[in-house]
Amino acid sequence: MSAAGAPGAALLGPAEVRRIAARLGVTPTKKLGQNFVHDPNTVRRIAAAAAVAADDVVIEVGPGLGSLTLALLPAAAHVHAVELDPVLAGALPGTVAEVAGPALAAKLTVRHADALRTAAADLPGAPPTALVANLPYNVAVPVVLHLLAVLPSLRHGLVMVQKEVADRLVAGPGSRVYGVPSAKLAWYAEARSAGRVPPNVFWPVPRIDSGLVAFTRRDPPPDADRRAVFAVIDAAFAQRRKTLRAALAGWAGSPAAAEAVLRAAGIAPGARGEQLAVADFAAVSRAAARADAPAGAAAPRE
């Protein structure tokens, strides 16, 4: 099989992608959020933007036919590919061996699994240090937050998601698209936009643009419990047009209790959730714990 790309590269072009898919009897499905990248320049760009170092162990979610996998393997110490589709998971090692050779294939471990149920114990060897993935649009945010939660070894990453989702993930307080994904990602990492990806590099061609989000792990706010902070975030944005005094009433037990907690945290009760940084949400959580206020019965979403 011929591989597209620069000299020394082993990447898949449009013809190779369709040939592999036909051989496997695979048709991209909307149910699994499958849009395969078939442009070598795009996967080179993603791999470069991910800044994968020689000692990085990468976890890639949804490798599909292997376009991005082939771009990551030469740069990384190892790649763990987590693929939900059993046919694609079974075929990926053979594709990599055929296109890139046995040396790079030896650096790949494929796990047929749901990324949302993947834990550190499921990934043998050195723990992952980087997340690099073309994520299915329908599970992008939950996957990123779940992996950051269960893989504390992750130092950095780059994910390709729906452009609208990318904008939300990198938004800061005060932005009209700042919300739950923005605040929760900020608990784990500093995120930034790493560019836009046009629809025509995918098969099938989606109706929307994609965006690249790069992140670097940082310490969370001190003396705060993640689940408790995430419960505050969920409550604050459940009714984002309301003031925090009103939005947090159910979480705190009453509007008066919410106001007391907010004032103890140094937050104006008339403020809205979109004005608060993750450190502010942590301050509210700490104030509630000091006051022994109810923290809400519902467990926060990841």
Tab-separated table of C-alpha atoms in Angstrom, residues 57-59 78-82 107-111 118-128 151:
chain	number	residue	atom	x	y	z
A	57	VAL	CA	2.984	8.304	25.993
A	58	VAL	CA	-0.079	9.321	23.990
A	59	ILE	CA	-3.657	8.232	24.432
A	78	HIS	CA	4.099	4.888	22.698
A	79	VAL	CA	0.496	5.367	21.576
A	80	HIS	CA	-2.523	3.842	23.308
A	81	ALA	CA	-5.421	3.914	20.837
A	82	VAL	CA	-8.880	3.467	22.362
A	107	LYS	CA	4.881	1.307	19.667
A	108	LEU	CA	1.091	0.933	19.366
A	109	THR	CA	-1.368	-0.663	21.777
A	110	VAL	CA	-5.005	-0.798	20.669
A	111	ARG	CA	-7.782	-1.172	23.197
A	118	THR	CA	-11.357	3.710	30.455
A	119	ALA	CA	-9.176	4.013	33.560
A	120	ALA	CA	-5.452	4.126	34.196
A	121	ALA	CA	-5.425	0.411	35.039
A	122	ASP	CA	-6.659	-0.387	31.523
A	123	LEU	CA	-3.532	1.071	29.927
A	124	PRO	CA	-0.491	-1.122	30.609
A	125	GLY	CA	3.055	0.222	30.787
A	126	ALA	CA	4.077	3.812	31.340
A	127	PRO	CA	1.075	6.056	32.099
A	128	PRO	CA	-0.203	8.383	29.350
A	151	LEU	CA	-5.445	9.969	34.235
